[in-house]
């Protein structure tokens, strides 16, 4: 029994799916202690959009440390924070005509979601919040209340009374527009749904199975919010920072949400850092009303300021388009080659999901892929969707190699399945 099995809590998770000891990482590749290399199609669940240890950010961090730059500063002013804010304003906000105040929350995504929910309730003076089926917003108590999957929830821990769940786009099939139901529930004061302070949504439900909201549905939800004095919170934790091709995932739908939650790839180096963007009129916090010790990760600021260089040109957007196309072409081939495994594929930019016909087959493919040197995770409430989330900067050859390994894994699973069927029939 190794130290992890002996000492680390049973709650550990990814260490079980990828049971090796990782030693080094670079770009889209990880190397374990035995020297075996793995292509990373998981990218820290979206925290490594720019890959592992990107050189420019690494050098900026090394310089900062060598010069005794301030590492911890609560939320006091530092040069690192000044530079990040200036760059964020210049590179992200101004070109998009967005006027957000920036709140530095605790370092995890859930911390920022908590701040968003609390602020929305404070601003509107209402307790209810609407969230969607299959939503994932984190696992601290407030965020958990808006997370749909019962795997993470238990009536013993939290009450659900302050959150109403409504079907997400596509939940009732392609022909049913769930925004119609949402509007009715909100405008009919006999619907049983209290007027919410906010509606919180992901434009692409990543953990929920790579479910993609249409542009029109998003625009209708935004309109319902506007017409009914409800704040719109977009949780861009997993699919923000370029995953869909634009910096914010909601840009293509032309939304200007009241609150935006960013985390994961905002620091660019996988360092803990989260932000809540607040439309200026909603920034009604009293000084220090929502505070915490770790709200100024200066190393995060240093890397994040450097990461924003990617957004001064269209390079990354073009890269996402090209690699996204490569990915979808391969997935379509997989659908043709493995009709017994894959039911359908869906995605956008550099987030794609392959929905399997059976959970066991999906899990078997992920395991076999890992055995061949590919890190890939499953998602969806049944964990039957293989999720493709490589670093955005992955090169064509590495992406192709990862996809080859996956093809081999699927061939292997099909072979075993066929053998098992033959064995059962004799
Ligand atoms: N929201 C979304 C959309 C997420 O994908 C995640 C993390 N998977 C979270 C919130 C929670 O972030 P964290 O795990 O850092 O608390």
XYZ file of C-alpha atoms and ligand atoms in Angstrom, residues 14 45 107-111 113 136-140 143 147 202 204-207 235-239 261 263-264 274 387, ligand 1:
46
model
C -8.237 11.720 -10.264
C -9.989 20.214 -16.071
C -8.583 30.940 -5.155
C -10.971 28.206 -6.276
C -13.830 28.375 -8.725
C -16.350 27.582 -6.000
C -15.065 30.568 -3.983
C -19.328 31.279 -7.396
C -21.934 22.212 -12.149
C -20.858 25.260 -10.159
C -18.625 23.777 -7.453
C -19.023 21.889 -4.212
C -18.858 24.392 -1.345
C -22.247 26.591 -5.000
C -25.013 21.969 -8.752
C -22.753 27.772 -18.110
C -21.405 24.937 -22.286
C -22.060 22.500 -19.455
C -18.670 20.860 -19.250
C -19.006 18.562 -16.235
C -20.037 30.733 -14.871
C -17.140 30.807 -17.350
C -14.828 28.827 -15.088
C -14.272 25.883 -17.417
C -15.057 27.206 -20.884
C -17.100 34.038 -12.842
C -11.087 30.751 -12.599
C -9.094 27.734 -13.853
C -10.362 33.314 -9.364
C -14.507 14.716 -22.658
N -17.964 25.939 -12.230
C -17.599 25.224 -13.292
C -18.285 25.463 -14.597
C -16.587 24.257 -13.186
O -16.242 23.535 -14.257
C -15.936 24.085 -11.942
C -14.836 23.056 -11.775
N -14.937 21.907 -12.508
C -16.353 24.855 -10.855
C -17.368 25.770 -11.038
C -15.721 24.723 -9.500
O -14.398 25.117 -9.512
P -13.419 24.592 -8.370
O -13.295 23.121 -8.557
O -12.132 25.298 -8.602
O -14.037 24.949 -7.081
